[in-house]
Short mmCIF file of C-alpha atoms in Angstrom, two decimals:
data_model
loop_
_atom_site.label_atom_id
_atom_site.label_comp_id
_atom_site.label_asym_id
_atom_site.label_seq_id
_atom_site.Cartn_x
_atom_site.Cartn_y
_atom_site.Cartn_z
CA MET A 1 14.65 31.11 6.76
CA SER A 2 12.93 28.25 4.95
CA ILE A 3 9.52 26.92 6.04
CA SER A 4 9.11 23.21 6.71
CA ALA A 5 5.97 21.09 6.63
CA VAL A 6 3.76 20.91 9.72
CA LYS A 7 4.57 18.03 12.08
CA GLY A 8 2.77 14.87 11.02
CA PHE A 9 2.24 16.13 7.47
CA ARG A 10 4.52 15.19 4.62
CA ASP A 11 5.05 15.61 0.91
CA GLY A 12 4.53 12.66 -1.41
CA LEU A 13 7.34 12.89 -3.94
CA GLY A 14 8.28 11.10 -7.15
CA PRO A 15 8.28 7.29 -6.79
CA ALA A 16 6.32 7.36 -3.49
CA ALA A 17 3.55 9.39 -5.10
CA CYS A 18 3.64 7.06 -8.10
CA VAL A 19 3.17 3.99 -5.86
CA SER A 20 0.23 5.68 -4.11
CA ARG A 21 -1.39 6.49 -7.44
CA GLN A 22 -0.91 2.91 -8.66
CA ILE A 23 -2.57 1.61 -5.47
CA GLU A 24 -5.51 4.00 -5.84
CA ASP A 25 -5.94 3.13 -9.53
CA ALA A 26 -5.77 -0.62 -8.86
CA ALA A 27 -8.34 -0.33 -6.07
CA ALA A 28 -10.62 1.88 -8.15
CA GLY A 29 -10.53 -0.65 -10.99
CA VAL A 30 -11.74 -3.42 -8.67
CA LEU A 31 -14.43 -1.21 -7.13
CA ARG A 32 -15.79 -0.17 -10.52
CA GLY A 33 -15.96 -3.86 -11.44
CA TYR A 34 -18.14 -4.40 -8.37
CA GLY A 35 -20.49 -1.64 -9.53
CA PHE A 36 -19.32 1.18 -7.26
CA ASP A 37 -19.51 4.73 -8.62
CA GLU A 38 -17.03 7.39 -7.53
CA ILE A 39 -18.02 10.22 -5.19
CA ARG A 40 -15.80 13.26 -4.56
CA LEU A 41 -16.25 14.32 -0.95
CA PRO A 42 -15.55 17.74 0.60
CA ILE A 43 -12.61 17.87 2.98
CA LEU A 44 -14.50 20.07 5.46
CA GLU A 45 -17.73 19.03 7.17
CA ARG A 46 -19.77 20.32 10.08
CA THR A 47 -18.31 18.99 13.31
CA GLU A 48 -21.66 17.60 14.46
CA LEU A 49 -21.63 15.13 11.56
CA PHE A 50 -18.65 13.26 12.98
CA ALA A 51 -19.69 13.68 16.61
CA ARG A 52 -23.07 12.08 15.87
CA ALA A 53 -21.81 9.42 13.48
CA ILE A 54 -18.54 8.27 15.01
CA GLY A 55 -19.47 8.72 18.69
CA GLU A 56 -18.56 11.43 21.17
CA THR A 57 -16.60 9.03 23.41
CA THR A 58 -14.34 7.70 20.64
CA ASP A 59 -10.66 8.67 20.47
CA ILE A 60 -11.28 10.28 17.09
CA VAL A 61 -13.88 12.76 18.37
CA GLU A 62 -12.38 13.28 21.81
CA LYS A 63 -8.73 13.74 20.83
CA GLU A 64 -7.91 13.54 17.15
CA MET A 65 -10.15 15.80 15.06
CA TYR A 66 -8.93 19.06 13.56
CA THR A 67 -11.85 21.31 14.52
CA PHE A 68 -12.13 25.07 14.32
CA GLU A 69 -14.70 27.83 14.13
CA ASP A 70 -15.57 29.21 10.73
CA ARG A 71 -16.03 32.95 10.23
CA ASP A 72 -19.78 32.63 10.73
CA GLY A 73 -19.30 30.77 14.00
CA THR A 74 -19.98 27.29 12.60
CA LEU A 75 -17.81 24.54 14.02
CA ILE A 76 -16.20 22.67 11.11
CA THR A 77 -13.80 19.73 11.00
CA LEU A 78 -11.28 18.34 8.55
CA ARG A 79 -12.76 14.93 7.79
CA PRO A 80 -11.17 12.17 9.90
CA GLU A 81 -12.87 9.36 7.94
CA GLY A 82 -15.05 8.92 4.87
CA THR A 83 -18.15 6.91 5.82
CA ALA A 84 -19.95 9.71 7.66
CA SER A 85 -19.43 12.05 4.71
CA VAL A 86 -20.76 9.50 2.23
CA VAL A 87 -23.86 8.94 4.38
CA ARG A 88 -24.38 12.70 4.64
CA ALA A 89 -24.21 12.96 0.84
CA LEU A 90 -26.63 10.03 0.42
CA VAL A 91 -29.18 11.74 2.68
CA GLU A 92 -28.67 15.26 1.35
CA HIS A 93 -29.04 14.28 -2.30
CA HIS A 94 -31.76 11.62 -1.75
CA LEU A 95 -29.69 9.05 -3.63
CA ASP A 96 -31.84 6.22 -2.30
CA GLN A 97 -34.80 7.60 -4.26
CA LYS A 98 -32.92 7.15 -7.53
CA ASP A 99 -32.08 3.50 -6.78
CA PRO A 100 -32.74 1.57 -3.57
CA ILE A 101 -29.26 0.03 -3.89
CA THR A 102 -26.44 2.58 -3.89
CA ARG A 103 -22.73 1.77 -4.28
CA LEU A 104 -20.18 4.56 -3.86
CA TYR A 105 -16.40 4.67 -3.56
CA TYR A 106 -14.04 7.49 -2.68
CA THR A 107 -10.36 8.35 -2.45
CA GLY A 108 -8.64 11.26 -0.78
CA PRO A 109 -6.98 12.68 2.33
CA MET A 110 -8.21 12.29 5.91
CA PHE A 111 -6.93 14.14 8.96
CA ARG A 112 -6.33 12.99 12.54
CA HIS A 113 -4.11 14.51 15.22
CA GLU A 114 -2.31 11.31 16.16
CA ARG A 115 1.27 10.66 17.21
CA PRO A 116 3.17 10.39 13.91
CA GLN A 117 4.78 7.01 13.36
CA LYS A 118 5.51 4.53 10.60
CA GLY A 119 2.44 4.23 8.38
CA ARG A 120 0.48 6.79 10.40
CA HIS A 121 0.52 10.48 9.57
CA ARG A 122 -1.79 13.33 10.51
CA GLN A 123 -2.77 13.69 6.88
CA PHE A 124 -3.25 10.27 5.37
CA TYR A 125 -4.98 8.91 2.29
CA GLN A 126 -7.77 6.38 2.05
CA VAL A 127 -9.69 4.51 -0.60
CA GLY A 128 -13.07 3.28 0.60
CA ALA A 129 -16.39 1.87 -0.55
CA GLU A 130 -19.93 1.95 0.84
CA LEU A 131 -22.91 -0.24 -0.13
CA PHE A 132 -26.39 0.96 0.92
CA GLY A 133 -29.77 -0.75 0.80
CA ARG A 134 -28.70 -4.36 1.38
CA GLU A 135 -28.92 -6.03 4.78
CA ASP A 136 -28.59 -9.66 3.70
CA PRO A 137 -25.51 -11.81 4.47
CA LEU A 138 -24.81 -12.01 0.74
CA ALA A 139 -24.01 -8.29 0.73
CA ASP A 140 -21.56 -8.76 3.60
CA ALA A 141 -19.80 -11.61 1.83
CA GLU A 142 -19.66 -9.63 -1.41
CA VAL A 143 -18.09 -6.61 0.32
CA LEU A 144 -15.55 -8.79 2.12
CA ALA A 145 -14.66 -10.51 -1.16
CA CYS A 146 -14.28 -7.09 -2.78
CA ALA A 147 -11.87 -6.00 -0.05
CA ARG A 148 -9.81 -9.15 -0.60
CA ASP A 149 -9.79 -8.52 -4.37
CA VAL A 150 -8.51 -4.98 -3.76
CA LEU A 151 -5.56 -6.45 -1.85
CA ASP A 152 -4.84 -8.87 -4.69
CA ALA A 153 -5.04 -6.11 -7.31
CA VAL A 154 -2.66 -3.91 -5.32
CA GLY A 155 -0.22 -6.81 -4.89
CA VAL A 156 -0.38 -7.26 -1.11
CA ARG A 157 -0.08 -10.95 -0.35
CA GLY A 158 -0.53 -12.81 2.92
CA ALA A 159 -2.83 -10.28 4.58
CA ARG A 160 -5.09 -11.55 7.39
CA MET A 161 -8.80 -10.74 7.42
CA LEU A 162 -10.19 -10.73 10.96
CA ILE A 163 -13.99 -10.76 11.27
CA ASN A 164 -16.51 -10.65 14.11
CA SER A 165 -20.18 -9.92 14.76
CA LEU A 166 -21.07 -6.98 17.01
CA GLY A 167 -24.72 -7.95 17.31
CA ASP A 168 -27.49 -5.36 16.95
CA GLY A 169 -30.04 -3.41 18.95
CA ALA A 170 -31.72 -6.62 20.06
CA CYS A 171 -28.73 -8.29 21.69
CA ARG A 172 -25.93 -5.77 22.16
CA PRO A 173 -27.55 -3.76 25.01
CA ALA A 174 -27.58 -6.80 27.30
CA TYR A 175 -23.98 -7.57 26.39
CA ARG A 176 -23.02 -3.95 26.96
CA ASP A 177 -24.53 -4.10 30.45
CA ALA A 178 -22.70 -7.35 31.23
CA LEU A 179 -19.36 -5.96 30.00
CA GLN A 180 -19.90 -2.71 31.86
CA ALA A 181 -20.60 -4.50 35.13
CA TRP A 182 -17.53 -6.66 34.57
CA GLY A 183 -15.38 -3.57 33.86
CA ILE A 184 -16.65 -1.54 36.83
CA ALA A 185 -15.74 -4.39 39.16
CA ARG A 186 -12.18 -4.28 37.75
CA ARG A 187 -11.81 -0.54 37.17
CA ASP A 188 -8.60 -0.35 39.21
CA ARG A 189 -6.92 -2.76 36.79
CA LEU A 190 -7.74 -0.71 33.69
CA CYS A 191 -5.79 2.10 32.06
CA LYS A 192 -6.91 5.68 32.72
CA ASN A 193 -8.89 5.96 29.46
CA CYS A 194 -10.71 2.66 29.89
CA ALA A 195 -11.48 3.37 33.56
CA ARG A 196 -13.31 6.45 32.34
CA ARG A 197 -14.91 4.84 29.29
CA VAL A 198 -16.33 1.87 31.11
CA ASP A 199 -19.26 4.09 32.16
CA LYS A 200 -20.04 5.46 28.68
CA ASN A 201 -18.66 3.03 26.10
CA PRO A 202 -17.61 -0.28 27.67
CA LEU A 203 -17.13 -2.02 24.30
CA ARG A 204 -13.94 0.00 23.89
CA LEU A 205 -12.40 -2.10 26.69
CA LEU A 206 -11.79 -4.84 24.12
CA ASP A 207 -10.32 -2.37 21.61
CA CYS A 208 -7.69 -0.87 23.91
CA LYS A 209 -4.07 -1.41 22.84
CA ASP A 210 -2.58 -0.74 26.29
CA PRO A 211 -0.80 -3.98 27.40
CA LYS A 212 -2.15 -3.50 30.91
CA CYS A 213 -5.71 -3.44 29.63
CA ARG A 214 -5.14 -6.32 27.24
CA GLU A 215 -4.06 -8.46 30.15
CA ALA A 216 -6.83 -7.21 32.44
CA THR A 217 -9.56 -7.93 29.88
CA ALA A 218 -8.32 -11.37 28.84
CA ASP A 219 -11.27 -13.04 30.56
CA ALA A 220 -13.87 -10.36 29.72
CA PRO A 221 -17.25 -11.58 28.45
CA LEU A 222 -17.40 -11.80 24.65
CA LEU A 223 -20.16 -10.77 22.28
CA LYS A 224 -20.23 -14.12 20.52
CA ASP A 225 -21.75 -15.61 23.66
CA HIS A 226 -24.52 -12.98 23.74
CA LEU A 227 -25.67 -12.84 20.09
CA CYS A 228 -29.38 -13.19 19.45
CA GLY A 229 -30.56 -15.90 17.07
CA GLU A 230 -30.88 -13.58 14.05
CA CYS A 231 -27.39 -12.11 14.49
CA ASP A 232 -25.89 -15.53 15.06
CA ASP A 233 -27.57 -16.89 11.91
CA HIS A 234 -26.49 -13.83 9.90
CA PHE A 235 -22.85 -14.25 10.92
CA ALA A 236 -22.95 -17.99 10.25
CA ARG A 237 -24.28 -17.37 6.75
CA VAL A 238 -21.58 -14.77 6.02
CA ARG A 239 -18.89 -17.25 7.04
CA SER A 240 -20.50 -20.00 4.96
CA LEU A 241 -20.51 -17.80 1.85
CA LEU A 242 -16.88 -16.79 2.38
CA ASP A 243 -15.93 -20.45 2.79
CA ALA A 244 -17.73 -21.35 -0.45
CA LEU A 245 -15.93 -18.52 -2.23
CA GLY A 246 -12.53 -19.46 -0.86
CA VAL A 247 -12.00 -16.09 0.83
CA ALA A 248 -9.67 -16.61 3.79
CA TYR A 249 -10.62 -15.10 7.15
CA GLU A 250 -10.19 -15.60 10.90
CA VAL A 251 -12.88 -15.02 13.53
CA ASP A 252 -11.61 -12.63 16.24
CA PRO A 253 -14.13 -12.42 19.08
CA ARG A 254 -12.36 -9.36 20.57
CA LEU A 255 -12.65 -7.29 17.41
CA VAL A 256 -14.96 -4.33 18.10
CA ARG A 257 -13.45 -1.43 16.09
CA GLY A 258 -13.19 2.15 17.33
CA LEU A 259 -16.32 3.60 15.74
CA ASP A 260 -19.70 3.49 17.43
CA TYR A 261 -21.83 2.98 14.32
CA TYR A 262 -20.89 -0.63 13.53
CA VAL A 263 -23.38 -3.50 13.98
CA ARG A 264 -23.23 -7.19 13.07
CA THR A 265 -20.39 -7.99 10.65
CA THR A 266 -17.21 -6.04 11.25
CA PHE A 267 -13.70 -6.75 10.00
CA GLU A 268 -10.09 -5.62 10.04
CA ILE A 269 -7.31 -6.49 7.61
CA THR A 270 -3.72 -6.70 8.80
CA ALA A 271 -0.49 -7.17 6.87
CA ASP A 272 3.26 -7.44 7.41
CA GLY A 273 5.61 -4.51 7.08
CA LEU A 274 3.87 -2.01 9.36
CA GLY A 275 5.47 -2.80 12.70
CA ALA A 276 3.10 -2.59 15.67
CA VAL A 277 0.44 -0.84 13.56
CA ALA A 278 -0.54 -3.82 11.42
CA ALA A 279 -3.95 -2.78 10.10
CA VAL A 280 -4.14 -1.73 6.45
CA GLY A 281 -7.93 -1.58 6.26
CA ALA A 282 -11.16 -2.16 8.11
CA GLY A 283 -14.90 -1.93 7.77
CA GLY A 284 -18.24 -3.36 8.69
CA ARG A 285 -22.00 -3.01 8.75
CA TYR A 286 -23.72 0.16 10.03
CA ASP A 287 -27.44 -0.38 9.52
CA GLY A 288 -28.65 2.46 11.77
CA LEU A 289 -26.27 5.20 10.68
CA VAL A 290 -28.30 6.63 7.79
CA ALA A 291 -31.37 7.09 10.00
CA GLN A 292 -29.18 8.44 12.79
CA LEU A 293 -28.01 11.21 10.45
CA GLY A 294 -31.54 12.19 9.42
CA GLY A 295 -32.14 9.83 6.51
CA PRO A 296 -34.47 6.88 5.96
CA LYS A 297 -33.96 3.47 7.55
CA ILE A 298 -31.40 2.15 5.09
CA SER A 299 -28.77 -0.44 5.89
CA GLY A 300 -25.15 0.02 4.94
CA ILE A 301 -21.82 -1.77 4.88
CA GLY A 302 -18.40 -0.65 3.71
CA PHE A 303 -14.65 -0.54 4.22
CA ALA A 304 -11.64 1.72 3.83
CA PHE A 305 -7.97 1.03 3.16
CA GLY A 306 -5.11 3.30 4.18
CA VAL A 307 -3.11 4.00 1.02
CA ASP A 308 0.12 4.76 2.91
CA ARG A 309 -0.20 1.52 4.86
CA LEU A 310 -0.92 -0.46 1.71
CA ALA A 311 2.27 1.01 0.23
CA LEU A 312 4.27 -0.25 3.22
CA ALA A 313 2.63 -3.67 3.01
CA LEU A 314 3.32 -3.77 -0.74
CA GLU A 315 6.99 -3.01 -0.16
CA ALA A 316 7.14 -5.81 2.42
CA ALA A 317 5.43 -8.25 0.05
CA GLN A 318 7.27 -7.15 -3.10
CA PRO A 319 10.50 -5.32 -2.17
CA GLY A 320 11.55 -2.59 -4.60
CA ALA A 321 8.10 -1.13 -5.32
CA GLU A 322 9.43 2.43 -5.26
CA ASP A 323 12.41 1.48 -7.44
CA ARG A 324 10.03 0.00 -10.00
CA ALA A 325 7.89 3.12 -9.77
CA ALA A 326 10.99 5.26 -10.37
CA GLU A 327 11.68 3.28 -13.53
CA SER A 328 8.15 3.99 -14.74
CA LEU A 329 8.80 7.71 -14.27
CA ALA A 330 11.75 7.67 -16.65
CA PRO A 331 10.98 9.40 -19.96
CA ALA A 332 10.59 7.10 -22.94
CA VAL A 333 11.99 9.87 -25.13
CA PHE A 334 14.26 12.77 -24.23
CA ILE A 335 14.29 15.55 -26.85
CA ALA A 336 17.54 17.52 -26.79
CA VAL A 337 16.99 20.96 -28.35
CA LEU A 338 20.07 22.64 -29.84
CA GLY A 339 19.52 26.28 -30.70
CA ALA A 340 16.57 28.65 -30.73
CA ASP A 341 15.74 27.84 -34.37
CA ALA A 342 14.98 24.23 -33.38
CA GLU A 343 12.66 24.99 -30.46
CA ALA A 344 9.35 25.17 -32.34
CA GLU A 345 10.01 21.92 -34.24
CA ALA A 346 11.13 20.14 -31.05
CA LEU A 347 8.02 21.31 -29.21
CA ALA A 348 5.77 20.06 -32.02
CA LEU A 349 7.48 16.65 -31.99
CA ALA A 350 7.13 16.36 -28.22
CA ARG A 351 3.46 17.22 -28.42
CA LYS A 352 2.82 14.53 -31.05
CA LEU A 353 4.36 11.89 -28.81
CA ARG A 354 2.76 13.15 -25.60
CA ARG A 355 -0.71 13.11 -27.10
CA LEU A 356 -0.29 9.36 -27.53
CA GLY A 357 0.48 8.95 -23.83
CA THR A 358 4.26 8.78 -24.13
CA ARG A 359 6.33 10.35 -21.36
CA VAL A 360 8.61 12.89 -23.05
CA GLU A 361 11.20 15.19 -21.47
CA LEU A 362 12.13 18.33 -23.45
CA ASP A 363 15.24 20.34 -22.63
CA GLY A 364 17.53 22.81 -24.31
CA GLY A 365 19.62 25.94 -23.84
CA ARG A 366 22.73 23.93 -22.94
CA SER A 367 25.45 21.94 -24.64
CA LEU A 368 24.63 18.56 -26.15
CA LYS A 369 27.04 16.94 -23.69
CA SER A 370 25.19 18.31 -20.66
CA LEU A 371 21.80 17.42 -22.17
CA MET A 372 22.97 13.84 -22.76
CA ARG A 373 24.19 13.62 -19.16
CA ARG A 374 20.76 14.71 -17.92
CA ALA A 375 18.99 12.22 -20.20
CA ASP A 376 21.19 9.45 -18.85
CA ARG A 377 20.52 10.55 -15.25
CA LEU A 378 16.75 10.45 -15.88
CA GLY A 379 16.97 6.95 -17.33
CA ALA A 380 15.62 7.97 -20.74
CA GLY A 381 15.35 5.14 -23.23
CA ARG A 382 15.88 7.27 -26.35
CA VAL A 383 17.28 10.75 -27.03
CA LEU A 384 16.06 12.61 -30.10
CA ILE A 385 18.48 15.38 -31.04
CA VAL A 386 16.84 18.35 -32.76
CA GLY A 387 19.16 21.11 -33.94
CA GLU A 388 19.38 23.47 -36.91
CA GLU A 389 20.75 20.77 -39.21
CA GLU A 390 17.96 18.35 -38.25
CA VAL A 391 15.28 20.99 -38.81
CA ALA A 392 16.70 21.81 -42.25
CA ALA A 393 16.74 18.11 -43.19
CA ARG A 394 13.35 17.43 -41.54
CA ARG A 395 14.99 14.45 -39.88
CA GLY A 396 16.39 14.01 -36.35
CA THR A 397 19.31 12.15 -34.89
CA LEU A 398 18.24 9.36 -32.55
CA ARG A 399 20.45 8.14 -29.72
CA ASP A 400 19.64 4.73 -28.28
CA MET A 401 20.56 5.08 -24.59
CA ILE A 402 20.32 1.35 -23.98
CA GLU A 403 22.50 0.20 -26.89
CA LYS A 404 24.54 3.44 -26.84
CA ARG A 405 24.10 3.82 -30.60
CA ASP A 406 23.40 6.81 -32.89
CA ASP A 407 21.08 6.43 -35.88
CA LYS A 408 21.90 9.46 -37.96
CA LEU A 409 18.97 11.21 -39.63
CA ALA A 410 16.72 8.33 -38.57
CA VAL A 411 13.51 10.13 -37.61
CA ASP A 412 11.30 11.86 -40.15
CA PHE A 413 9.68 14.92 -38.54
CA ASP A 414 6.65 14.73 -40.83
CA LEU A 415 5.51 11.28 -39.64
CA ASP A 416 2.16 11.06 -37.87
CA GLY A 417 2.12 10.29 -34.14
CA GLU A 418 2.08 6.48 -34.19
CA ALA A 419 4.63 6.26 -36.97
CA LEU A 420 6.81 8.71 -35.08
CA LEU A 421 6.59 6.52 -32.01
CA LEU A 422 7.75 3.48 -33.98
CA ALA A 423 10.54 5.51 -35.54
CA VAL A 424 11.94 6.43 -32.13
CA GLY A 425 11.64 2.80 -31.00
CA VAL A 426 8.62 3.06 -28.68
CA GLU A 427 5.61 0.75 -29.04
CA PRO A 428 2.39 2.76 -29.64
#
């Protein structure tokens, strides 16, 4: 009996994997331009890292983490998000001592035990960026502009950037108390989760997606009416800089996000093509998180995009993304090997072309007719036939699959790589 993938986990095959790689490469190019250096994060972390960073009353920690006991008894978790891991690395390796401003980006899989649906899988991929050591509004505006530039580089058009300010330690406690009192008085109108959370984490009342709660909290007090002067000025300056830069955004006073570490500027990016789950990325400021995880008092701000969701949004914006990716996977040259005596020469020719970055498919051991059928099925642009006669003449027969034309003895085997490329009709 065959073994299938675990529920909520899937294989990324062919064109889909190619689209994901193109998204990651496009995003990485933008991030490097903004001065971010790559960090490769471990997939496993100590469970306490996420419990302390994300918040014990969040859905992620309460319901969604893949946690188990290691052989030495340590509780470890498959990472559900990247920010906590980046902060842990910053503290552990004292990166702030090398430069007070640290910019890091990452790509890779995350894991959450959620109900699988369109654009949401239990293993999903993210590309994210974190900026440490800057607490000024200019840093917020720069990070938001960077996120918008990532969308443009990927090819997602028409996305909405929703922003809000969550205040800080000076003003949020009073707002929290006001929202909590409001929620307790209306507990019977809330969903089961929010009725429980109103005692521990009342801000999550505004983040609930249950229609019953959305209706019940329509007139809930909002943070924008409780911001202190510094937070209000900070948010106003961020908006002013975005306006000057021409970065489109919308203020959403209900936006709170599902992670406890955010303060001041927070944002979410939504796009078409994802159904009810419209968010493709999100982020915000987390000035107290580094100190909370045992490091110095360093501010931070960052964001993460879901690669799978960006792929869906890209398909909605530019239909046929996977078809175009499939075309890019077609070999530029297909080398048809006829006979054992031609194998070494064919392999050498393929290596010359491949070392110049050309996609080459090599096949043999069958009739020329069947090899030509396979080349046509793969969408190969050219077929180079290498048999005993071609080896003896040191020249190959080239078949143009587009024009359906043979150029007998057209390719000199002794040409160097770039000349060989031109001979087979491929630009170096």
